[in-house]
Coordinates of C-alpha atoms and ligand atoms in Angstrom, one line a residue:
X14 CA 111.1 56.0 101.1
X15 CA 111.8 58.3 98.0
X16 CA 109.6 59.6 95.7
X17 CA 110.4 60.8 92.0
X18 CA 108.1 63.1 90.3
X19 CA 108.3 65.2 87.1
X20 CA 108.6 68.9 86.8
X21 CA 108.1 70.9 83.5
X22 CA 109.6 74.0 83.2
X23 CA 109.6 77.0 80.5
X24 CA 112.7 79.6 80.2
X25 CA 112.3 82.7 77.9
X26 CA 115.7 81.7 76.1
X27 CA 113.7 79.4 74.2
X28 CA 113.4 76.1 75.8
X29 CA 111.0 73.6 77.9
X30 CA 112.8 71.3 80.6
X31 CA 112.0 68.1 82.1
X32 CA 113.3 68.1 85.8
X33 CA 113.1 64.8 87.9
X34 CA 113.1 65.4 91.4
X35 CA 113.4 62.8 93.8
X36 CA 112.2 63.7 97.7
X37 CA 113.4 61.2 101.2
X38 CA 112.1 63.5 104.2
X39 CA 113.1 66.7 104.2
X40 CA 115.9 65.7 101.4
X41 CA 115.8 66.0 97.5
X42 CA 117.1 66.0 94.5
X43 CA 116.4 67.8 90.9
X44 CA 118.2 67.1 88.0
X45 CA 117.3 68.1 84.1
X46 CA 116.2 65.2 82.2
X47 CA 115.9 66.7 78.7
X48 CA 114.9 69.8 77.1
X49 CA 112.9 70.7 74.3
X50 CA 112.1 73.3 71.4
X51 CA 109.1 73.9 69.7
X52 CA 107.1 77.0 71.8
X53 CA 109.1 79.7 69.9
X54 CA 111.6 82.4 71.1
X55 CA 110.0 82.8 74.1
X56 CA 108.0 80.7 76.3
X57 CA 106.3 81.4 79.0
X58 CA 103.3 79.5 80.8
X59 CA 102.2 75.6 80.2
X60 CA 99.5 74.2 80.8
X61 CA 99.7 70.2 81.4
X62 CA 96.4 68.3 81.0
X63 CA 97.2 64.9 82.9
X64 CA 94.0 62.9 81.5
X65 CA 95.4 62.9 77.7
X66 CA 99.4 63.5 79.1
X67 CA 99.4 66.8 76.2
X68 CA 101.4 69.8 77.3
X69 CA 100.4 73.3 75.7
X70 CA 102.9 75.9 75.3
X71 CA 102.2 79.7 75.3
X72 CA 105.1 81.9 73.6
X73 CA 105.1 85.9 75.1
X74 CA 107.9 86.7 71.5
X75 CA 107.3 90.2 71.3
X76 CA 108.7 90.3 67.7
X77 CA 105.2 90.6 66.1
X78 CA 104.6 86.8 66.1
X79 CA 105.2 83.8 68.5
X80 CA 104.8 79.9 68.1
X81 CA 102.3 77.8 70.1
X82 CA 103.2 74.2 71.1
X83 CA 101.3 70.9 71.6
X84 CA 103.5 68.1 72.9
X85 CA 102.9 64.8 74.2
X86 CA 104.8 64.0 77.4
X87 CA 106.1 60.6 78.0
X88 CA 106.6 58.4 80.8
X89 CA 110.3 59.5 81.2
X90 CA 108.5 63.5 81.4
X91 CA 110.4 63.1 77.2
X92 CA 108.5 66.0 75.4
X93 CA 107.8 65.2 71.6
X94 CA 105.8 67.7 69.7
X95 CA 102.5 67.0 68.5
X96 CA 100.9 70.3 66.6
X97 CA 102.1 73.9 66.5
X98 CA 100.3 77.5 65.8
X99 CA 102.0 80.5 64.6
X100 CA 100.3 83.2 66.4
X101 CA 100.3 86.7 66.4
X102 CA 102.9 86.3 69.3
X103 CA 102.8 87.9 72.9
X104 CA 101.0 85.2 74.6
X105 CA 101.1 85.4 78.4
X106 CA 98.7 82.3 78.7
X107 CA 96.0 79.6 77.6
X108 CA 94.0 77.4 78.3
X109 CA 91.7 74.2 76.2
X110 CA 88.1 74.9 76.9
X111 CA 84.7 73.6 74.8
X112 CA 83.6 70.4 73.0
X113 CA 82.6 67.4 74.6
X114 CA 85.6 67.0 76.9
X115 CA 86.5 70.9 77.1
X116 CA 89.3 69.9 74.9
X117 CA 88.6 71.2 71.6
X118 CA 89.6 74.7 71.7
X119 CA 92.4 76.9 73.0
X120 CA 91.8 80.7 74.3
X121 CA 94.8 82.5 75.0
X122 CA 95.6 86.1 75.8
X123 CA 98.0 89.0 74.2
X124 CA 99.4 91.3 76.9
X125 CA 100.4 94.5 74.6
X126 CA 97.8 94.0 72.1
X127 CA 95.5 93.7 74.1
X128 CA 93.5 90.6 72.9
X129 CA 91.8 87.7 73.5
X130 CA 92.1 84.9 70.5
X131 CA 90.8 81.1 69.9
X132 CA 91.8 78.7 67.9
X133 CA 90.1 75.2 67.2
X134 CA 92.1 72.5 68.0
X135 CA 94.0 70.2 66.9
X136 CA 96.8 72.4 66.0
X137 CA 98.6 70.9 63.0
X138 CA 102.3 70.3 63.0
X139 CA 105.1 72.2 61.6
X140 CA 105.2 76.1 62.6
X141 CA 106.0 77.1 59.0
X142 CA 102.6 77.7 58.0
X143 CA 101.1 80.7 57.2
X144 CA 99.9 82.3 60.6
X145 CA 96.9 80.0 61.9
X146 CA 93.6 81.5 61.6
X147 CA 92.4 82.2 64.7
X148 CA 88.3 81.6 65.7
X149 CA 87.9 84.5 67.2
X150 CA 89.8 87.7 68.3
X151 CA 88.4 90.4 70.9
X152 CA 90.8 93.6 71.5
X153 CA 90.3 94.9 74.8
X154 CA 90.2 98.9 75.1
X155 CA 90.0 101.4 77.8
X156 CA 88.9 105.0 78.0
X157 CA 91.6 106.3 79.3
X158 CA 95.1 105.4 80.7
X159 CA 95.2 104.0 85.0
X160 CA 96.2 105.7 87.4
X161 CA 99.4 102.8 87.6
X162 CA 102.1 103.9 84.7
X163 CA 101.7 100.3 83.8
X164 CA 98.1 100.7 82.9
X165 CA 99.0 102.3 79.4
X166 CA 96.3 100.2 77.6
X167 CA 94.3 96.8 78.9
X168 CA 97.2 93.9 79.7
X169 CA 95.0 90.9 79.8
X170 CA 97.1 87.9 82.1
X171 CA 95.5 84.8 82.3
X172 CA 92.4 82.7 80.6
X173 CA 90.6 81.1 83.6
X174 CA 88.1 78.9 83.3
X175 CA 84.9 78.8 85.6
X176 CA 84.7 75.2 87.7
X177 CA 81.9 74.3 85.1
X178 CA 83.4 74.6 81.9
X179 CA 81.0 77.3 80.7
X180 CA 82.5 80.2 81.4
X181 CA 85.9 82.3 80.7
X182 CA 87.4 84.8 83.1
X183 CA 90.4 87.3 82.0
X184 CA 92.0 89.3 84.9
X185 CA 92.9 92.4 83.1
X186 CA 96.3 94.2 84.1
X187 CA 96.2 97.5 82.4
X188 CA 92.4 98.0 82.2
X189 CA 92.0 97.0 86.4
X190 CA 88.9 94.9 85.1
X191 CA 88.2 91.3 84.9
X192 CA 86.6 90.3 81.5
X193 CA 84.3 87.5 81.3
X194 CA 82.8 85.3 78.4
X195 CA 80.5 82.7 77.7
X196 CA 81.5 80.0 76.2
X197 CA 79.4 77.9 73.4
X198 CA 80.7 74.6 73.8
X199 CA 79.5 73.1 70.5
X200 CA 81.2 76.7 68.5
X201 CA 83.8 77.9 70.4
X202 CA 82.3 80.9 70.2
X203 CA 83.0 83.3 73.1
X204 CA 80.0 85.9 74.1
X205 CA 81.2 88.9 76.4
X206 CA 79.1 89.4 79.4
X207 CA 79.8 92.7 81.6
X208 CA 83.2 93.1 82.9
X209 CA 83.9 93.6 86.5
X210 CA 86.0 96.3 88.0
X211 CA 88.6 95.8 90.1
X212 CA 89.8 99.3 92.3
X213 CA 91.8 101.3 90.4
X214 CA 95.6 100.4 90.4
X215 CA 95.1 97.0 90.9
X216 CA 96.0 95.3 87.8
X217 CA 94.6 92.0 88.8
X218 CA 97.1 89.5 87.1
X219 CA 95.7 85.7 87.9
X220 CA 92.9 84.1 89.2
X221 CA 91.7 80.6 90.9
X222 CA 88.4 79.4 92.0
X223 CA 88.0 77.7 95.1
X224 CA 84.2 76.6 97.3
X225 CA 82.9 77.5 100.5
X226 CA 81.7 74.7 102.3
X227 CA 78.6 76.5 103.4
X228 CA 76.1 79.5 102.5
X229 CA 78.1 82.9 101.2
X230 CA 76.0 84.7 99.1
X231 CA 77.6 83.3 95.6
X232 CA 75.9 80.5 94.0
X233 CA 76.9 77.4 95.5
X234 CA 79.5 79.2 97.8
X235 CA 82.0 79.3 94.6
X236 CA 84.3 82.0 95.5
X237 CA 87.0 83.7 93.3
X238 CA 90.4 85.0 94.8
X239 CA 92.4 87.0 92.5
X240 CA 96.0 88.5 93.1
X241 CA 97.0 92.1 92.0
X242 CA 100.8 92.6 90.5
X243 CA 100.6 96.4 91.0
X244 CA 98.1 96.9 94.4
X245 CA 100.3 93.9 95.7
X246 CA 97.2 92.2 96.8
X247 CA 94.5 89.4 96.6
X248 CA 91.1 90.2 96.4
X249 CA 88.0 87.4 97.2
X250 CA 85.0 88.0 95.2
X251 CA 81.4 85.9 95.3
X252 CA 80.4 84.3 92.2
X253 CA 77.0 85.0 91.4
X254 CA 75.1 83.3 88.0
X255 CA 73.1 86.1 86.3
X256 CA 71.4 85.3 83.3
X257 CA 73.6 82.9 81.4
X258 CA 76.7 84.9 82.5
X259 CA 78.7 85.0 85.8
X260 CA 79.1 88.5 88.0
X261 CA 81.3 88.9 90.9
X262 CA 81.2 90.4 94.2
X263 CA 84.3 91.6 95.7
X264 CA 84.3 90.3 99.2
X265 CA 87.5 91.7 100.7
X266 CA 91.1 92.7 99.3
X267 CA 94.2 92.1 101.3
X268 CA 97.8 93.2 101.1
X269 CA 100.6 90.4 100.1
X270 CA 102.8 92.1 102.9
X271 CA 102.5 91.9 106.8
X272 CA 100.3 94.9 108.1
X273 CA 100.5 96.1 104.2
X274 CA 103.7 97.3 104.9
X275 CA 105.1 97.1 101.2
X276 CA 108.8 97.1 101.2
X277 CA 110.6 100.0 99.1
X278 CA 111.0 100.4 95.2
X279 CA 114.6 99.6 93.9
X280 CA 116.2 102.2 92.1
X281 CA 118.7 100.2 89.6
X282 CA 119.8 102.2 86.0
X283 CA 118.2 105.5 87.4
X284 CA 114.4 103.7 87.2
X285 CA 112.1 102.5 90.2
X286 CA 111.6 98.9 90.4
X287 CA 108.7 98.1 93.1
X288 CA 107.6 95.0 94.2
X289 CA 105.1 93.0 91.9
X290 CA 103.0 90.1 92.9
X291 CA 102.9 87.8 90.4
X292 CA 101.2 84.4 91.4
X293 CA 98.5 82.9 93.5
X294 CA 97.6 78.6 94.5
X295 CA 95.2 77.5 96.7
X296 CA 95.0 74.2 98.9
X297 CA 92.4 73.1 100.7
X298 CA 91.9 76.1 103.0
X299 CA 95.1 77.9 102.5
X300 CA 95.9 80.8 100.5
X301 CA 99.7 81.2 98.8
X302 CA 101.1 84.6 96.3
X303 CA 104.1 85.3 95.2
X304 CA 106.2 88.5 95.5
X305 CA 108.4 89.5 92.8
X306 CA 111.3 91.6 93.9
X307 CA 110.2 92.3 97.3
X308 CA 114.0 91.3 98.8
X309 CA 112.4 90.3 102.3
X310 CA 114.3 87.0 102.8
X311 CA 118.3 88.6 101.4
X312 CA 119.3 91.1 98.6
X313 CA 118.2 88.4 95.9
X314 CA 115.5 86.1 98.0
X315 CA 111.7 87.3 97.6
X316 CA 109.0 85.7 99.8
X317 CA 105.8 84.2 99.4
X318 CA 102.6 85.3 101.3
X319 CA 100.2 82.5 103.5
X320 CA 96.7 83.1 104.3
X321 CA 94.0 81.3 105.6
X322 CA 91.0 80.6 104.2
X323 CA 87.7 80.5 106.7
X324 CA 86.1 76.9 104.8
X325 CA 82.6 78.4 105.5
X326 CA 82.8 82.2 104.9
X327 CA 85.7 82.7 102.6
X328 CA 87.4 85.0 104.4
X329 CA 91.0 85.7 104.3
X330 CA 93.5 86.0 107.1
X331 CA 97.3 86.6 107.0
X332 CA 99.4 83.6 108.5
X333 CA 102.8 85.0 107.5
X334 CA 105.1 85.7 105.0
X335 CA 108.1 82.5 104.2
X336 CA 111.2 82.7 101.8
X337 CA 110.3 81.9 98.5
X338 CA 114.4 80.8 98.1
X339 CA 114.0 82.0 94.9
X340 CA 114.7 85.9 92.9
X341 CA 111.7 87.0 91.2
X342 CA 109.2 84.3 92.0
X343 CA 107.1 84.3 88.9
X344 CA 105.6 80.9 88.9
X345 CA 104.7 78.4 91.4
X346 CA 103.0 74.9 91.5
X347 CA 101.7 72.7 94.3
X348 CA 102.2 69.0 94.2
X349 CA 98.7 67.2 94.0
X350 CA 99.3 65.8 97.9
X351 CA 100.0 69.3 98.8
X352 CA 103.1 68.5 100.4
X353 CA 105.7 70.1 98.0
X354 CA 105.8 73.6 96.1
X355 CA 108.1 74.3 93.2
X356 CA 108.7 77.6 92.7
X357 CA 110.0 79.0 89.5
X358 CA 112.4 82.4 90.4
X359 CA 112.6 84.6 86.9
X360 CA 115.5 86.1 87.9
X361 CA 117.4 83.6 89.6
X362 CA 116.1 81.3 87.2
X363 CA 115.7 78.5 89.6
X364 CA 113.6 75.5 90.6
X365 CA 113.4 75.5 94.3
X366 CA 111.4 72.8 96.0
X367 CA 110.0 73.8 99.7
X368 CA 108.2 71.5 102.1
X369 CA 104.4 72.2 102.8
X370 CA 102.6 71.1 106.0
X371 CA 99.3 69.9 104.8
X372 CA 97.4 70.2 108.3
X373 CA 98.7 73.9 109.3
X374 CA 99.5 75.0 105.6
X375 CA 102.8 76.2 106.8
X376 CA 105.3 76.1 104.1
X377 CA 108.8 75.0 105.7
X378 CA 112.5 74.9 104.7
X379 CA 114.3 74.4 101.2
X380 CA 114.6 70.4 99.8
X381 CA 116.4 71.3 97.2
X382 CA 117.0 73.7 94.4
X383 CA 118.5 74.1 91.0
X384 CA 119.8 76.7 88.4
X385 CA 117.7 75.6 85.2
X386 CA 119.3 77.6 82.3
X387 CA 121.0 80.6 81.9
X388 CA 120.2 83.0 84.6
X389 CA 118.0 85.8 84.7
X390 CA 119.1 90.0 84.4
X391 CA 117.7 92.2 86.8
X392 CA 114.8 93.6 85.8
X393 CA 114.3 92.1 82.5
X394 CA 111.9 89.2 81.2
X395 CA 114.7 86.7 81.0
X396 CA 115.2 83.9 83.1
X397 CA 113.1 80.8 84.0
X398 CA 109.0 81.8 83.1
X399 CA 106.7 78.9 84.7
X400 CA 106.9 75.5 86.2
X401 CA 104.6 72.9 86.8
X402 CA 104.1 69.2 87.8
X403 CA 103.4 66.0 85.9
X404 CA 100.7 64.0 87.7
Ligands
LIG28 C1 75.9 77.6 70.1 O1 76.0 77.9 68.8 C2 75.1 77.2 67.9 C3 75.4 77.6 66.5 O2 75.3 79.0 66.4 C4 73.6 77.5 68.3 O3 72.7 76.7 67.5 C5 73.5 77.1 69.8 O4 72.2 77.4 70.3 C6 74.5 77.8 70.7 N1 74.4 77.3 72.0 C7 74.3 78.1 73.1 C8 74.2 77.4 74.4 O5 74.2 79.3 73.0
LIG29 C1 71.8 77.8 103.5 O1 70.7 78.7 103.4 C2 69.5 78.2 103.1 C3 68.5 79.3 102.9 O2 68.7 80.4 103.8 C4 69.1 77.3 104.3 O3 67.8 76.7 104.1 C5 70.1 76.2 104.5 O4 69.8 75.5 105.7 C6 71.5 76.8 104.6 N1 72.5 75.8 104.7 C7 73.6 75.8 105.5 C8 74.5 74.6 105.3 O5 73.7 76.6 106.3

C-alpha cells in the first residue's frame, strides 16, 4: 500500500519547501509541492509544532539582521505566513517554551554574537517593523579563546528544552559548555543556573533527551546525549534536579567514527576542512549522528553513525557506520513510526529518504532522493539547511 507524508525543508538561498513523498516497500517518491518566503535571506532550522499545525522559522542572515517566520501549514503541507520578527539576525535555532501550553514564548540562539534572546509571542505580521523587542537577551562570554580554532568566542547551537517544560539547555560551540536556564512560565523570564563543561574541543552542537527505563543515578533515569561538531563525538550525561535548576553528569563520550578512527581533513583552496558532526536523533533505544564531510561512503557521500542504547543503563555502543546518500548531512528527521529518515545534505542539497528497521535499528538502502534547490559549494553555508516532517 503507499503512504504519502509531508516534508518541510529550509535552503539558505531563501526559501522553505513542501516535499510530498509517497513510500510502496522499499520504493518512493519526492516531489516539491510549493515553496515559500517569509524566514529572510537565510533560513536555517524549523521547528513544526503538530498540535496547533504552526511552523517557526529561524534565519542564520549574517548581514546584521535576519527575519523570523510563523506560518500556518495546511493540509496540502501549503505554507501561509502568520507573524514575522525582525531580529538581530544570525539565528541557528528556536524553540516556543512557557505559558500555559509552552507556547507563548520563543528562545532562540545567535551563533557569532554570542546570545541567547526571547521574544513573547504572537509575533505580528509584516517584517517591516522596526526590529521586535526582544524579552530578554543574555551574551555568552569566555575567558579566553579554545583550544579548537573554531572556539574564537561562545557559538551557542540549539535551544533545548528539558522533557518538563521548565527548563532550557544551550549546547555551546565555541565556549565547550552547555548553558542552562530556568524558565518562569507565567514571565518568560529566563534565570541562568551553572553551566556545565563539556572537555575542551568539543564544541557540543545539539542535544536530545531520552529515559532509562530503570535506576541511573539521574532523576528519574532522564539522560541527556549530546553530539560534538569539533571532537566528532556524543557524549551521555545524567540529569540530576538540584535546587530549582538541572546539573549534568557526563556519563561517557564516544567517537562518531569506528574505533575513533577519524578520517583525514580536506585540503581544498589551501585550507583544512575536517570532518564535523553536525546532528543527532534518537529512537526507542537507538542512537543516530550525522557526519559532515567525512567522504566514507564516495568523494561526495558522508555517513551517519548507529549506536545502541542499553534501555536500563544508558550506555552507548557502536553498531556501525551507513551512507548517509547525502554531501554534508546537516539535518536529519525520523518519521514518527521510525521507519523512514530524511536526511537533508547541505552540500548536495538533497532530500534523501533511507529505510529504518525499527526492531534492530539498522538503517537500510536509499528510497528515494531529490535535489531541492540550487546546490550547495564546497565548503560554504549554502545549500539545503534543515528538514523535517509534518505529522
Ligand atoms: C515568575 O515571575 C513572577 C513575576 O515576577 C513571580 O511572581 C513568580 O513567583 C515567578 N515564578 C517562579 C516559579 O519563579
Ligand atoms: C531503584 O532504586 C531504588 C532505591 O535504591 C529501589 O528501591 C528500587 O527498587 C529500584 N528500582 C528498580 C526498577 O531497580
Amino acid at each position: 500500500m503507499a503512504l504519502t507524508s509531508t516534508l518541510l525543508a529550509t535552503h539558505f538561498s531563501g526559501a522553505v519547501f513542501t516535499l510530498s513523498l509517497t513510500t510502496e516497500g522499499s520504493n518512493g517518491t519526492l516531489d516539491i509541492t510549493s515553496a515559500a518566503g517569509g524566514c529572510g535571506s537565510t533560513p536555517t532550522w524549523l521547528q513544526y509544532y503538530g498540535d496547533t499545525k504552526k511552523l517557526y522559522c529561524f534565519d542564520e542572515s549574517w548581514q546584521g539582521y535576519g527575519t523570523m517566520a510563523e506560518y500556518s501549514v495546511a493540509s496540502n503541507g501549503v505554507l501561509t505566513v502568520t507573524g514575522q520578527a525582525k531580529t538581530t539576525g544570525n539565528s541557528v535555532h528556536g524553540i516556543l517554551y512557557g505559558g500555559p501550553l509552552g507556547r507563548s514564548y520563543v528562545a532562540t540562539v545567535e551563533y557569532t554574537p554570542s546570545t541567547l534572546t526571547t521574544y513573547a509571542l504572537p509575533l505580528k505580521p509584516g517584517p517591516d517593523a522596526p526590529f521586535t523587542v526582544p524579552l530578554q537577551i543574555e551574551t555568552f562570554s569566555i575567558p579566553k579563546p579554545g583550544p579548537n580554532e573554531r572556539q574564537d568566542r561562545p557559538h551557542p547551537h540549539q535551544v533545548l528544552l528539558d522533557p518538563t517544560g521548565k527548563f532550557i539547555l544551550i549546547p555551546d560551540l565555541g565556549a565547550d559548555a552547555i548553558h542552562i536556564f530556568a524558565i518562569n512560565a507565567t514571565t518568560g523570564h529566563l534565570s541562568a543556573c551553572p553551566d556545565v563543561r563539556t572537555a575542551p574541543g568539543d564544541g557540543p552542537r545539539h542535544g536530545e533527551f531520552w529515559n532509562a527505563k530503570s535506576n541511573t543515578t539521574s532523576s528519574d533515569g532522564l539522560m541527556l546525549f549530546t553530539v560534538n561538531e569539533l571532537g566528532n563525538s556524543v557524549s551521555s550525561w545524567n540529569v540530576i534536579s538540584r535546587k530549582g535548576c538541572l546539573d549534568l553528569s557526563k556519563l561517557q563520550r564516544l567517537s562518531t567514527f569506528a574505533d575513533g578512527k577519524v578520517p583525514a581533513a580536506t585540503i581544498y583552496n589551501g585550507a583544512s576542512f575536517p570532518p564535523k558532526a553536525a546532528e543527532l536523533r534518537i529512537v526507542d533505544n537507538f542512537l543516530y549522528a550525522a557526519n559532515r564531510n567525512d567522504k566514507l561512503f564516495g568523494e561526495q557521500t558522508d555517513s551517519l553513525a548507529t549506536y545502541k542504547i542499553d534501555p536500563l543503563t544508558g550506555r552507548l555502543t557502536w553498531v556501525e557506520a551507513t551512507s548517509a546518500y547525502a554531501f554534508y548531512p546537516r539535518s536529519f528527521s525520523i518519521n514518527k513510526a521510525g521507519t523512514l529518515v530524511a536526511v537533508g545534505g547541505q552540500t548536495s542539497s538533497t532530500i534523501s529518504i533511507i529505510a529504518r528497521d525499527t526492531a534492530t535499528g539498522k538503517l537500510g538502502g536509499l528510497i528515494t532522493s531529490l535535489q531541492v534547490g540550487s546546490l550547495g559549494t564546497y565548503t560554504n553555508e549554502d545549500g539545503l539547511s534543515s528538514v523535517v516532517w509534518v505529522e
